[in-house]
mmCIF file with all atom_site columns, C-alpha atoms in Angstrom:
data_model
loop_
_atom_site.group_PDB
_atom_site.id
_atom_site.type_symbol
_atom_site.label_atom_id
_atom_site.label_alt_id
_atom_site.label_comp_id
_atom_site.label_asym_id
_atom_site.label_entity_id
_atom_site.label_seq_id
_atom_site.pdbx_PDB_ins_code
_atom_site.Cartn_x
_atom_site.Cartn_y
_atom_site.Cartn_z
_atom_site.occupancy
_atom_site.B_iso_or_equiv
_atom_site.pdbx_formal_charge
_atom_site.auth_seq_id
_atom_site.auth_comp_id
_atom_site.auth_asym_id
_atom_site.auth_atom_id
_atom_site.pdbx_PDB_model_num
ATOM 1   C CA . MET G 1 1   ? -8.702  -9.087  0.346   1.00 0.00 ? 1   MET G CA 1
ATOM 2   C CA . ARG G 1 2   ? -6.033  -8.724  3.208   1.00 0.00 ? 2   ARG G CA 1
ATOM 3   C CA . VAL G 1 3   ? -4.309  -11.969 4.365   1.00 0.00 ? 3   VAL G CA 1
ATOM 4   C CA . CYS G 1 4   ? -1.915  -12.531 7.028   1.00 0.00 ? 4   CYS G CA 1
ATOM 5   C CA . PHE G 1 5   ? -0.264  -15.724 8.206   1.00 0.00 ? 5   PHE G CA 1
ATOM 6   C CA . ARG G 1 6   ? 2.415   -17.155 10.241  1.00 0.00 ? 6   ARG G CA 1
ATOM 7   C CA . SER G 1 7   ? 5.017   -19.672 10.012  1.00 0.00 ? 7   SER G CA 1
ATOM 8   C CA . SER G 1 8   ? 8.309   -20.548 11.995  1.00 0.00 ? 8   SER G CA 1
ATOM 9   C CA . VAL G 1 9   ? 11.818  -20.625 10.442  1.00 0.00 ? 9   VAL G CA 1
ATOM 10  C CA . LYS G 1 10  ? 14.338  -22.613 12.466  1.00 0.00 ? 10  LYS G CA 1
ATOM 11  C CA . PRO G 1 11  ? 16.362  -20.050 14.457  1.00 0.00 ? 11  PRO G CA 1
ATOM 12  C CA . SER G 1 12  ? 19.792  -21.689 13.189  1.00 0.00 ? 12  SER G CA 1
ATOM 13  C CA . GLN G 1 13  ? 18.562  -20.819 9.756   1.00 0.00 ? 13  GLN G CA 1
ATOM 14  C CA . ILE G 1 14  ? 17.527  -17.286 10.053  1.00 0.00 ? 14  ILE G CA 1
ATOM 15  C CA . PRO G 1 15  ? 20.494  -15.747 8.508   1.00 0.00 ? 15  PRO G CA 1
ATOM 16  C CA . GLU G 1 16  ? 20.176  -18.181 5.435   1.00 0.00 ? 16  GLU G CA 1
ATOM 17  C CA . TYR G 1 17  ? 16.387  -17.426 5.192   1.00 0.00 ? 17  TYR G CA 1
ATOM 18  C CA . GLN G 1 18  ? 17.282  -13.682 5.120   1.00 0.00 ? 18  GLN G CA 1
ATOM 19  C CA . ARG G 1 19  ? 19.893  -14.284 2.514   1.00 0.00 ? 19  ARG G CA 1
ATOM 20  C CA . ARG G 1 20  ? 17.627  -16.115 0.138   1.00 0.00 ? 20  ARG G CA 1
ATOM 21  C CA . TYR G 1 21  ? 15.029  -13.343 0.617   1.00 0.00 ? 21  TYR G CA 1
ATOM 22  C CA . ALA G 1 22  ? 17.255  -10.649 -0.171  1.00 0.00 ? 22  ALA G CA 1
ATOM 23  C CA . ALA G 1 23  ? 17.665  -11.796 -3.612  1.00 0.00 ? 23  ALA G CA 1
ATOM 24  C CA . VAL G 1 24  ? 14.390  -13.668 -4.675  1.00 0.00 ? 24  VAL G CA 1
ATOM 25  C CA . TRP G 1 25  ? 14.835  -14.965 -8.297  1.00 0.00 ? 25  TRP G CA 1
ATOM 26  C CA . PRO G 1 26  ? 13.296  -12.722 -10.644 1.00 0.00 ? 26  PRO G CA 1
ATOM 27  C CA . GLU G 1 27  ? 11.113  -15.228 -12.316 1.00 0.00 ? 27  GLU G CA 1
ATOM 28  C CA . MET G 1 28  ? 9.547   -16.120 -8.736  1.00 0.00 ? 28  MET G CA 1
ATOM 29  C CA . LEU G 1 29  ? 8.848   -12.557 -8.273  1.00 0.00 ? 29  LEU G CA 1
ATOM 30  C CA . GLY G 1 30  ? 6.964   -12.390 -11.584 1.00 0.00 ? 30  GLY G CA 1
ATOM 31  C CA . GLU G 1 31  ? 4.827   -15.359 -10.731 1.00 0.00 ? 31  GLU G CA 1
ATOM 32  C CA . LEU G 1 32  ? 3.933   -13.999 -7.641  1.00 0.00 ? 32  LEU G CA 1
ATOM 33  C CA . LYS G 1 33  ? 2.822   -10.677 -8.856  1.00 0.00 ? 33  LYS G CA 1
ATOM 34  C CA . ALA G 1 34  ? 0.937   -12.483 -11.699 1.00 0.00 ? 34  ALA G CA 1
ATOM 35  C CA . ALA G 1 35  ? -1.036  -14.877 -9.311  1.00 0.00 ? 35  ALA G CA 1
ATOM 36  C CA . GLY G 1 36  ? -2.143  -11.727 -7.716  1.00 0.00 ? 36  GLY G CA 1
ATOM 37  C CA . TRP G 1 37  ? 0.081   -11.523 -4.632  1.00 0.00 ? 37  TRP G CA 1
ATOM 38  C CA . ASN G 1 38  ? 0.158   -7.675  -3.988  1.00 0.00 ? 38  ASN G CA 1
ATOM 39  C CA . HIS G 1 39  ? 1.819   -5.804  -1.229  1.00 0.00 ? 39  HIS G CA 1
ATOM 40  C CA . TYR G 1 40  ? 3.399   -8.717  -0.120  1.00 0.00 ? 40  TYR G CA 1
ATOM 41  C CA . SER G 1 41  ? 5.455   -8.539  2.706   1.00 0.00 ? 41  SER G CA 1
ATOM 42  C CA . LEU G 1 42  ? 7.455   -10.925 5.330   1.00 0.00 ? 42  LEU G CA 1
ATOM 43  C CA . PHE G 1 43  ? 8.447   -10.102 8.736   1.00 0.00 ? 43  PHE G CA 1
ATOM 44  C CA . LEU G 1 44  ? 10.712  -12.272 10.696  1.00 0.00 ? 44  LEU G CA 1
ATOM 45  C CA . ALA G 1 45  ? 11.318  -12.411 14.482  1.00 0.00 ? 45  ALA G CA 1
ATOM 46  C CA . ASP G 1 46  ? 14.675  -13.438 16.279  1.00 0.00 ? 46  ASP G CA 1
ATOM 47  C CA . ASP G 1 47  ? 13.141  -16.414 17.351  1.00 0.00 ? 47  ASP G CA 1
ATOM 48  C CA . GLY G 1 48  ? 12.044  -17.399 13.817  1.00 0.00 ? 48  GLY G CA 1
ATOM 49  C CA . LEU G 1 49  ? 8.441   -16.518 14.115  1.00 0.00 ? 49  LEU G CA 1
ATOM 50  C CA . LEU G 1 50  ? 7.521   -15.510 10.549  1.00 0.00 ? 50  LEU G CA 1
ATOM 51  C CA . VAL G 1 51  ? 4.526   -13.260 9.770   1.00 0.00 ? 51  VAL G CA 1
ATOM 52  C CA . GLY G 1 52  ? 3.411   -12.853 6.221   1.00 0.00 ? 52  GLY G CA 1
ATOM 53  C CA . TYR G 1 53  ? 1.064   -10.022 4.800   1.00 0.00 ? 53  TYR G CA 1
ATOM 54  C CA . LEU G 1 54  ? -0.380  -9.876  1.302   1.00 0.00 ? 54  LEU G CA 1
ATOM 55  C CA . GLU G 1 55  ? -3.249  -8.522  -0.427  1.00 0.00 ? 55  GLU G CA 1
ATOM 56  C CA . CYS G 1 56  ? -5.326  -10.227 -3.216  1.00 0.00 ? 56  CYS G CA 1
ATOM 57  C CA . ASP G 1 57  ? -8.678  -10.929 -4.697  1.00 0.00 ? 57  ASP G CA 1
ATOM 58  C CA . ASP G 1 58  ? -8.880  -14.601 -3.641  1.00 0.00 ? 58  ASP G CA 1
ATOM 59  C CA . PHE G 1 59  ? -6.314  -16.215 -1.325  1.00 0.00 ? 59  PHE G CA 1
ATOM 60  C CA . ASP G 1 60  ? -7.062  -19.720 -2.403  1.00 0.00 ? 60  ASP G CA 1
ATOM 61  C CA . ALA G 1 61  ? -6.880  -19.033 -6.039  1.00 0.00 ? 61  ALA G CA 1
ATOM 62  C CA . ALA G 1 62  ? -3.508  -17.210 -5.592  1.00 0.00 ? 62  ALA G CA 1
ATOM 63  C CA . LEU G 1 63  ? -2.004  -20.077 -3.858  1.00 0.00 ? 63  LEU G CA 1
ATOM 64  C CA . ALA G 1 64  ? -3.432  -22.585 -6.417  1.00 0.00 ? 64  ALA G CA 1
ATOM 65  C CA . ARG G 1 65  ? -2.104  -20.476 -9.146  1.00 0.00 ? 65  ARG G CA 1
ATOM 66  C CA . MET G 1 66  ? 1.475   -20.841 -7.633  1.00 0.00 ? 66  MET G CA 1
ATOM 67  C CA . VAL G 1 67  ? 1.254   -24.408 -7.089  1.00 0.00 ? 67  VAL G CA 1
ATOM 68  C CA . LEU G 1 68  ? 0.991   -24.842 -10.838 1.00 0.00 ? 68  LEU G CA 1
ATOM 69  C CA . THR G 1 69  ? 4.495   -23.189 -11.629 1.00 0.00 ? 69  THR G CA 1
ATOM 70  C CA . ASP G 1 70  ? 7.703   -24.721 -11.998 1.00 0.00 ? 70  ASP G CA 1
ATOM 71  C CA . VAL G 1 71  ? 9.675   -21.826 -10.254 1.00 0.00 ? 71  VAL G CA 1
ATOM 72  C CA . ASN G 1 72  ? 7.306   -22.324 -7.109  1.00 0.00 ? 72  ASN G CA 1
ATOM 73  C CA . ALA G 1 73  ? 7.949   -25.944 -6.770  1.00 0.00 ? 73  ALA G CA 1
ATOM 74  C CA . ARG G 1 74  ? 11.817  -25.185 -7.169  1.00 0.00 ? 74  ARG G CA 1
ATOM 75  C CA . TRP G 1 75  ? 11.616  -22.329 -4.550  1.00 0.00 ? 75  TRP G CA 1
ATOM 76  C CA . GLN G 1 76  ? 9.590   -24.252 -1.986  1.00 0.00 ? 76  GLN G CA 1
ATOM 77  C CA . ALA G 1 77  ? 12.091  -27.294 -2.496  1.00 0.00 ? 77  ALA G CA 1
ATOM 78  C CA . GLU G 1 78  ? 14.923  -24.905 -1.846  1.00 0.00 ? 78  GLU G CA 1
ATOM 79  C CA . MET G 1 79  ? 13.441  -23.338 1.218   1.00 0.00 ? 79  MET G CA 1
ATOM 80  C CA . ALA G 1 80  ? 11.643  -26.286 2.855   1.00 0.00 ? 80  ALA G CA 1
ATOM 81  C CA . LEU G 1 81  ? 14.584  -27.229 5.172   1.00 0.00 ? 81  LEU G CA 1
ATOM 82  C CA . LEU G 1 82  ? 14.898  -23.888 6.646   1.00 0.00 ? 82  LEU G CA 1
ATOM 83  C CA . PHE G 1 83  ? 11.378  -24.055 8.410   1.00 0.00 ? 83  PHE G CA 1
ATOM 84  C CA . GLU G 1 84  ? 10.495  -25.715 11.804  1.00 0.00 ? 84  GLU G CA 1
ATOM 85  C CA . ASP G 1 85  ? 8.007   -27.995 9.855   1.00 0.00 ? 85  ASP G CA 1
ATOM 86  C CA . ASP G 1 86  ? 10.431  -29.214 7.186   1.00 0.00 ? 86  ASP G CA 1
ATOM 87  C CA . ALA G 1 87  ? 7.920   -32.158 6.421   1.00 0.00 ? 87  ALA G CA 1
ATOM 88  C CA . ARG G 1 88  ? 5.759   -29.837 4.422   1.00 0.00 ? 88  ARG G CA 1
ATOM 89  C CA . ALA G 1 89  ? 6.200   -27.307 1.733   1.00 0.00 ? 89  ALA G CA 1
ATOM 90  C CA . PRO G 1 90  ? 6.590   -23.972 3.204   1.00 0.00 ? 90  PRO G CA 1
ATOM 91  C CA . GLY G 1 91  ? 3.766   -22.769 1.657   1.00 0.00 ? 91  GLY G CA 1
ATOM 92  C CA . GLN G 1 92  ? 1.334   -25.493 3.013   1.00 0.00 ? 92  GLN G CA 1
ATOM 93  C CA . GLY G 1 93  ? 2.775   -24.638 6.561   1.00 0.00 ? 93  GLY G CA 1
ATOM 94  C CA . PHE G 1 94  ? 1.146   -21.217 6.624   1.00 0.00 ? 94  PHE G CA 1
ATOM 95  C CA . VAL G 1 95  ? -1.439  -20.518 9.579   1.00 0.00 ? 95  VAL G CA 1
ATOM 96  C CA . GLN G 1 96  ? -3.940  -18.017 8.272   1.00 0.00 ? 96  GLN G CA 1
ATOM 97  C CA . LEU G 1 97  ? -4.575  -15.538 10.964  1.00 0.00 ? 97  LEU G CA 1
ATOM 98  C CA . THR G 1 98  ? -7.922  -13.571 11.264  1.00 0.00 ? 98  THR G CA 1
ATOM 99  C CA . GLU G 1 99  ? -7.909  -9.938  10.898  1.00 0.00 ? 99  GLU G CA 1
ATOM 100 C CA . ILE G 1 100 ? -9.942  -8.463  13.756  1.00 0.00 ? 100 ILE G CA 1
ATOM 101 C CA . PHE G 1 101 ? -9.077  -4.498  13.174  1.00 0.00 ? 101 PHE G CA 1
ATOM 102 C CA . ASN G 1 102 ? -8.101  -2.215  10.406  1.00 0.00 ? 102 ASN G CA 1
ATOM 103 C CA . LEU G 1 103 ? -7.933  1.475   10.797  1.00 0.00 ? 103 LEU G CA 1
ATOM 104 C CA . GLU G 1 104 ? -9.085  2.269   7.314   1.00 0.00 ? 104 GLU G CA 1
ATOM 105 C CA . ASP G 1 105 ? -12.274 -0.001  7.769   1.00 0.00 ? 105 ASP G CA 1
ATOM 106 C CA . GLN G 1 106 ? -13.203 2.032   10.990  1.00 0.00 ? 106 GLN G CA 1
ATOM 107 C CA . LEU G 1 107 ? -12.548 5.533   9.936   1.00 0.00 ? 107 LEU G CA 1
ATOM 108 C CA . PRO G 1 108 ? -15.585 7.709   8.851   1.00 0.00 ? 108 PRO G CA 1
ATOM 109 C CA . ARG G 1 109 ? -15.718 8.247   5.326   1.00 0.00 ? 109 ARG G CA 1
ATOM 110 C CA . GLY G 1 110 ? -15.571 11.601  4.054   1.00 0.00 ? 110 GLY G CA 1
#
């Protein structure tokens, strides 16, 4: 399945957010991959709008697997204050978007 979500980084924290994502901990990268987060990308606008995209077999299962990891708990704690809704862990603040179009799905098979 393809998953897209949005969240919001505090505009004043954008440089720090970018710095941290330029060097994600290797253990975190490994856990994301092991949990089934494939083709995972983040896109960040100048106003703090954050859009994420990934492909996985089951998004709820992929999220649940990450919750069980120590490295994810540490990462979420480090990142929490960078988000607009800093009362929740960043992963809990995702608003999942509904896919309404995909080019590959509509192209004729041939």
